[in-house]
Amino acid sequence: MLRTLWDDFVGLIYPRLCLACQEPLITGENHLCTGCRAELPYTDYHRLPPDQNPLGRRFWGKLPVRHALSYLRFVRHGRVQHLLHELKYQGQRDVGTALGQLYGAELHAAGLAADFDLIVPVPLHPKKLAKRGYNQAAAFATGLAEGMQLPATPAALRRTTNTKTQTKKNRAERWENVATVFEVENPTTVVGKRVLVVDDVLTTGATLEACGAVLLAAGAAEVSIATIACADR
Ligand SMILES: [Zn+2]
């Protein structure tokens, strides 16, 4: 009761805003308003058979993935882009954890938690990590692990060189650019494991493809991928 009154009082001075639509949150709402929770563009890919999952099809012939999952569909200039921007550039690490918890609980309820032994975030380059203070993919991984009641392994992958900006490169060049930059930190942590590799956003899929390839090469039994949002090609 006291806590609620205090929150209301603080809310009068610093209204907490929905991170997706920027409307003020009411008591009991955290990070997202009830309207956004109901209306965000969820993919529900985890409910589709693997051969009918459009995200999974994008990895065909490139990387064998057991499950290809994304909580949301990326919509430019919409609520999802705003959410990702808050997570990445506004220091809203909690957004990633909260979205991971929500999605993890859904995947757990759908019976998918039994298909993973480890959750591994795509690493940031140490320079970027130092600048931002956190890895947004690791925040999502932490939330997913909590929601699915699985261990997260933040240090399983390492980035070896700083990737140059990818925006002006074609797909083949992007692949070349990321292919050499990931390494498995300690192969004994991944050998024989079914690994869920996670990132905040998937555009071409080249980063997750590269991470999955090094994990399989290091002895992982199988790889699945999950993102907060994926862009249509
Ligand atoms: Zn909202």
CSV table of C-alpha atoms and ligand atoms in Angstrom, one decimal:
chain,number,residue,atom,x,y,z
A,1,MET,CA,0.0,0.0,0.0
A,2,LEU,CA,2.7,2.4,1.1
A,3,ARG,CA,4.8,1.4,-1.9
A,4,THR,CA,1.9,2.1,-4.3
A,5,LEU,CA,1.2,5.5,-2.8
A,6,TRP,CA,4.9,6.3,-3.1
A,7,ASP,CA,4.9,5.1,-6.7
A,8,ASP,CA,1.9,7.3,-7.5
A,9,PHE,CA,3.6,10.3,-5.8
A,10,VAL,CA,6.8,9.8,-7.8
A,11,GLY,CA,4.7,9.2,-10.9
A,12,LEU,CA,3.2,12.7,-10.5
A,13,ILE,CA,6.6,14.3,-10.7
A,14,TYR,CA,8.3,11.9,-13.1
A,15,PRO,CA,5.6,10.1,-15.0
A,16,ARG,CA,6.7,6.7,-16.1
A,17,LEU,CA,6.1,6.3,-19.9
A,18,CYS,CA,5.3,3.2,-21.9
A,19,LEU,CA,8.5,2.4,-23.7
A,20,ALA,CA,6.7,1.5,-26.9
A,21,CYS,CA,4.0,4.3,-27.2
A,22,GLN,CA,5.3,6.9,-24.7
A,23,GLU,CA,1.8,7.2,-23.0
A,24,PRO,CA,2.0,7.5,-19.2
A,25,LEU,CA,1.9,4.1,-17.4
A,26,ILE,CA,-0.7,3.5,-14.7
A,27,THR,CA,-0.1,1.7,-11.4
A,28,GLY,CA,0.5,-2.0,-12.0
A,29,GLU,CA,1.9,-1.4,-15.5
A,30,ASN,CA,5.6,-1.8,-16.0
A,31,HIS,CA,7.6,-0.9,-19.1
A,32,LEU,CA,4.7,-1.4,-21.4
A,33,CYS,CA,1.1,-0.2,-21.2
A,34,THR,CA,-1.8,-2.7,-21.3
A,35,GLY,CA,-2.8,-1.6,-24.8
A,36,CYS,CA,0.7,-2.2,-26.2
A,37,ARG,CA,0.9,-5.6,-24.5
A,38,ALA,CA,-2.3,-6.6,-26.2
A,39,GLU,CA,-1.4,-5.1,-29.6
A,40,LEU,CA,2.3,-5.5,-30.3
A,41,PRO,CA,3.0,-7.4,-33.5
A,42,TYR,CA,3.8,-10.8,-32.0
A,43,THR,CA,5.1,-13.4,-34.5
A,44,ASP,CA,3.9,-16.5,-32.6
A,45,TYR,CA,6.5,-18.5,-34.7
A,46,HIS,CA,6.8,-20.9,-31.8
A,47,ARG,CA,3.3,-22.2,-32.5
A,48,LEU,CA,4.2,-23.1,-36.1
A,49,PRO,CA,5.6,-26.4,-37.3
A,50,PRO,CA,9.3,-25.8,-38.1
A,51,ASP,CA,8.9,-26.3,-41.8
A,52,GLN,CA,6.2,-23.6,-41.9
A,53,ASN,CA,8.1,-21.0,-39.9
A,54,PRO,CA,9.1,-18.2,-42.3
A,55,LEU,CA,12.0,-17.2,-40.0
A,56,GLY,CA,13.3,-20.8,-40.0
A,57,ARG,CA,13.1,-21.0,-43.8
A,58,ARG,CA,15.5,-18.1,-44.0
A,59,PHE,CA,18.2,-20.3,-42.5
A,60,TRP,CA,17.7,-23.2,-44.8
A,61,GLY,CA,20.9,-24.1,-46.6
A,62,LYS,CA,22.9,-21.8,-44.4
A,63,LEU,CA,22.6,-23.1,-40.8
A,64,PRO,CA,20.7,-26.0,-39.4
A,65,VAL,CA,18.4,-24.5,-36.7
A,66,ARG,CA,16.0,-26.5,-34.5
A,67,HIS,CA,13.8,-23.5,-33.6
A,68,ALA,CA,13.8,-20.0,-35.2
A,69,LEU,CA,12.0,-17.7,-32.8
A,70,SER,CA,11.2,-14.0,-32.6
A,71,TYR,CA,9.0,-12.3,-30.0
A,72,LEU,CA,8.0,-9.5,-32.3
A,73,ARG,CA,7.9,-8.4,-35.9
A,74,PHE,CA,10.1,-5.4,-36.6
A,75,VAL,CA,8.0,-2.5,-37.9
A,76,ARG,CA,9.9,0.6,-38.9
A,77,HIS,CA,8.9,3.9,-37.2
A,78,GLY,CA,6.4,1.9,-35.0
A,79,ARG,CA,6.3,0.8,-31.4
A,80,VAL,CA,8.7,-2.0,-31.9
A,81,GLN,CA,11.4,0.3,-33.3
A,82,HIS,CA,10.9,2.6,-30.4
A,83,LEU,CA,11.2,-0.3,-27.9
A,84,LEU,CA,14.5,-1.4,-29.5
A,85,HIS,CA,15.8,2.1,-29.5
A,86,GLU,CA,15.1,2.5,-25.8
A,87,LEU,CA,16.8,-0.8,-25.1
A,88,LYS,CA,19.9,0.1,-27.2
A,89,TYR,CA,20.4,3.8,-26.8
A,90,GLN,CA,18.5,5.0,-23.8
A,91,GLY,CA,20.1,2.8,-21.2
A,92,GLN,CA,16.9,0.8,-20.7
A,93,ARG,CA,18.5,-2.5,-20.0
A,94,ASP,CA,15.4,-3.6,-18.0
A,95,VAL,CA,13.4,-3.5,-21.2
A,96,GLY,CA,15.4,-6.4,-22.6
A,97,THR,CA,15.1,-8.4,-19.4
A,98,ALA,CA,11.4,-7.7,-19.1
A,99,LEU,CA,10.7,-8.7,-22.7
A,100,GLY,CA,12.8,-11.8,-22.2
A,101,GLN,CA,10.8,-12.8,-19.1
A,102,LEU,CA,7.5,-12.4,-20.9
A,103,TYR,CA,8.6,-14.3,-24.0
A,104,GLY,CA,10.4,-16.9,-21.9
A,105,ALA,CA,7.3,-17.6,-19.9
A,106,GLU,CA,5.3,-18.0,-23.1
A,107,LEU,CA,7.9,-20.4,-24.6
A,108,HIS,CA,8.0,-22.3,-21.3
A,109,ALA,CA,4.2,-22.7,-21.4
A,110,ALA,CA,4.4,-23.9,-25.0
A,111,GLY,CA,6.8,-26.7,-23.9
A,112,LEU,CA,9.9,-25.3,-25.7
A,113,ALA,CA,12.1,-24.8,-22.6
A,114,ALA,CA,12.8,-28.6,-22.7
A,115,ASP,CA,14.5,-28.2,-26.1
A,116,PHE,CA,17.4,-26.0,-24.8
A,117,ASP,CA,20.3,-26.6,-22.4
A,118,LEU,CA,21.9,-23.1,-22.6
A,119,ILE,CA,21.0,-19.6,-23.7
A,120,VAL,CA,23.9,-17.7,-25.2
A,121,PRO,CA,23.7,-14.0,-26.2
A,122,VAL,CA,25.4,-12.6,-29.2
A,123,PRO,CA,28.4,-10.7,-27.7
A,124,LEU,CA,29.1,-7.0,-28.1
A,125,HIS,CA,32.6,-5.9,-29.0
A,126,PRO,CA,34.3,-4.9,-25.7
A,127,LYS,CA,34.6,-1.3,-26.9
A,128,LYS,CA,30.9,-1.1,-27.5
A,129,LEU,CA,30.2,-2.8,-24.2
A,130,ALA,CA,32.3,-0.2,-22.4
A,131,LYS,CA,30.5,2.6,-24.1
A,132,ARG,CA,26.9,1.3,-23.5
A,133,GLY,CA,27.6,-0.3,-20.2
A,134,TYR,CA,25.6,-3.4,-21.0
A,135,ASN,CA,24.9,-5.9,-23.8
A,136,GLN,CA,21.3,-5.6,-24.8
A,137,ALA,CA,21.3,-9.2,-26.1
A,138,ALA,CA,22.5,-10.4,-22.8
A,139,ALA,CA,19.7,-8.5,-21.0
A,140,PHE,CA,17.2,-10.3,-23.2
A,141,ALA,CA,19.0,-13.7,-22.6
A,142,THR,CA,18.8,-13.1,-18.8
A,143,GLY,CA,15.1,-12.5,-19.0
A,144,LEU,CA,14.5,-15.5,-21.3
A,145,ALA,CA,16.5,-17.8,-19.0
A,146,GLU,CA,14.4,-16.6,-16.0
A,147,GLY,CA,11.2,-17.1,-17.9
A,148,MET,CA,12.2,-20.6,-19.1
A,149,GLN,CA,13.9,-21.5,-15.8
A,150,LEU,CA,17.2,-22.3,-17.7
A,151,PRO,CA,20.8,-21.2,-17.1
A,152,ALA,CA,22.1,-18.3,-19.3
A,153,THR,CA,25.7,-18.4,-20.3
A,154,PRO,CA,26.8,-14.8,-21.0
A,155,ALA,CA,30.5,-15.6,-21.7
A,156,ALA,CA,30.2,-18.5,-24.1
A,157,LEU,CA,30.9,-16.4,-27.2
A,158,ARG,CA,33.5,-13.7,-27.8
A,159,ARG,CA,33.9,-11.1,-30.5
A,160,THR,CA,37.4,-10.9,-31.7
A,161,THR,CA,37.6,-7.7,-33.8
A,162,ASN,CA,35.4,-4.7,-34.2
A,163,THR,CA,32.9,-5.0,-37.1
A,164,LYS,CA,32.9,-2.0,-39.4
A,165,THR,CA,29.5,-0.4,-40.1
A,166,GLN,CA,27.3,-2.9,-42.0
A,167,THR,CA,24.8,-0.5,-43.6
A,168,LYS,CA,26.6,0.0,-47.0
A,169,LYS,CA,27.5,-3.6,-47.5
A,170,ASN,CA,25.7,-6.3,-49.5
A,171,ARG,CA,24.8,-9.6,-48.0
A,172,ALA,CA,27.9,-11.5,-49.0
A,173,GLU,CA,30.1,-8.7,-47.7
A,174,ARG,CA,28.2,-8.6,-44.4
A,175,TRP,CA,28.7,-12.3,-44.0
A,176,GLU,CA,32.5,-11.9,-44.6
A,177,ASN,CA,32.5,-9.1,-42.2
A,178,VAL,CA,31.0,-11.0,-39.3
A,179,ALA,CA,32.1,-14.6,-40.1
A,180,THR,CA,35.6,-14.2,-38.6
A,181,VAL,CA,34.7,-12.3,-35.5
A,182,PHE,CA,33.0,-14.8,-33.2
A,183,GLU,CA,34.8,-17.4,-31.1
A,184,VAL,CA,33.7,-19.9,-28.5
A,185,GLU,CA,35.2,-18.8,-25.2
A,186,ASN,CA,35.3,-22.2,-23.6
A,187,PRO,CA,34.2,-25.1,-25.7
A,188,THR,CA,33.6,-27.4,-22.7
A,189,THR,CA,30.6,-25.2,-21.8
A,190,VAL,CA,28.9,-25.9,-25.2
A,191,VAL,CA,30.0,-29.5,-26.2
A,192,GLY,CA,26.9,-31.7,-26.6
A,193,LYS,CA,24.6,-28.9,-25.6
A,194,ARG,CA,21.4,-27.7,-27.3
A,195,VAL,CA,22.1,-23.9,-27.5
A,196,LEU,CA,19.6,-21.1,-28.0
A,197,VAL,CA,21.5,-18.1,-29.4
A,198,VAL,CA,19.8,-14.8,-28.8
A,199,ASP,CA,20.1,-11.2,-30.2
A,200,ASP,CA,18.0,-8.1,-29.9
A,201,VAL,CA,17.1,-7.8,-33.6
A,202,LEU,CA,17.5,-9.9,-36.7
A,203,THR,CA,17.8,-8.2,-40.1
A,204,THR,CA,19.8,-10.4,-42.6
A,205,GLY,CA,20.4,-13.1,-40.0
A,206,ALA,CA,24.2,-13.1,-40.8
A,207,THR,CA,25.2,-12.5,-37.2
A,208,LEU,CA,23.2,-15.3,-35.8
A,209,GLU,CA,24.3,-17.5,-38.6
A,210,ALA,CA,27.9,-16.8,-37.8
A,211,CYS,CA,27.4,-17.5,-34.1
A,212,GLY,CA,25.5,-20.7,-34.7
A,213,ALA,CA,28.2,-21.9,-37.1
A,214,VAL,CA,31.0,-21.4,-34.5
A,215,LEU,CA,28.9,-23.1,-31.8
A,216,LEU,CA,28.3,-26.2,-34.0
A,217,ALA,CA,32.0,-26.2,-35.0
A,218,ALA,CA,32.9,-26.2,-31.2
A,219,GLY,CA,30.7,-29.3,-30.6
A,220,ALA,CA,27.2,-27.9,-29.7
A,221,ALA,CA,24.6,-30.6,-30.4
A,222,GLU,CA,22.2,-28.2,-32.0
A,223,VAL,CA,21.5,-24.6,-32.4
A,224,SER,CA,18.2,-22.6,-32.1
A,225,ILE,CA,17.9,-18.8,-32.4
A,226,ALA,CA,15.6,-16.2,-30.8
A,227,THR,CA,15.4,-12.4,-31.1
A,228,ILE,CA,13.2,-9.7,-29.7
A,229,ALA,CA,12.3,-8.6,-33.2
A,230,CYS,CA,12.9,-9.7,-36.7
A,231,ALA,CA,12.7,-7.6,-39.9
A,232,ASP,CA,11.0,-9.0,-43.0
A,233,ARG,CA,13.4,-9.2,-45.8
B,1,ZN,ZN,2.0,1.6,-24.8
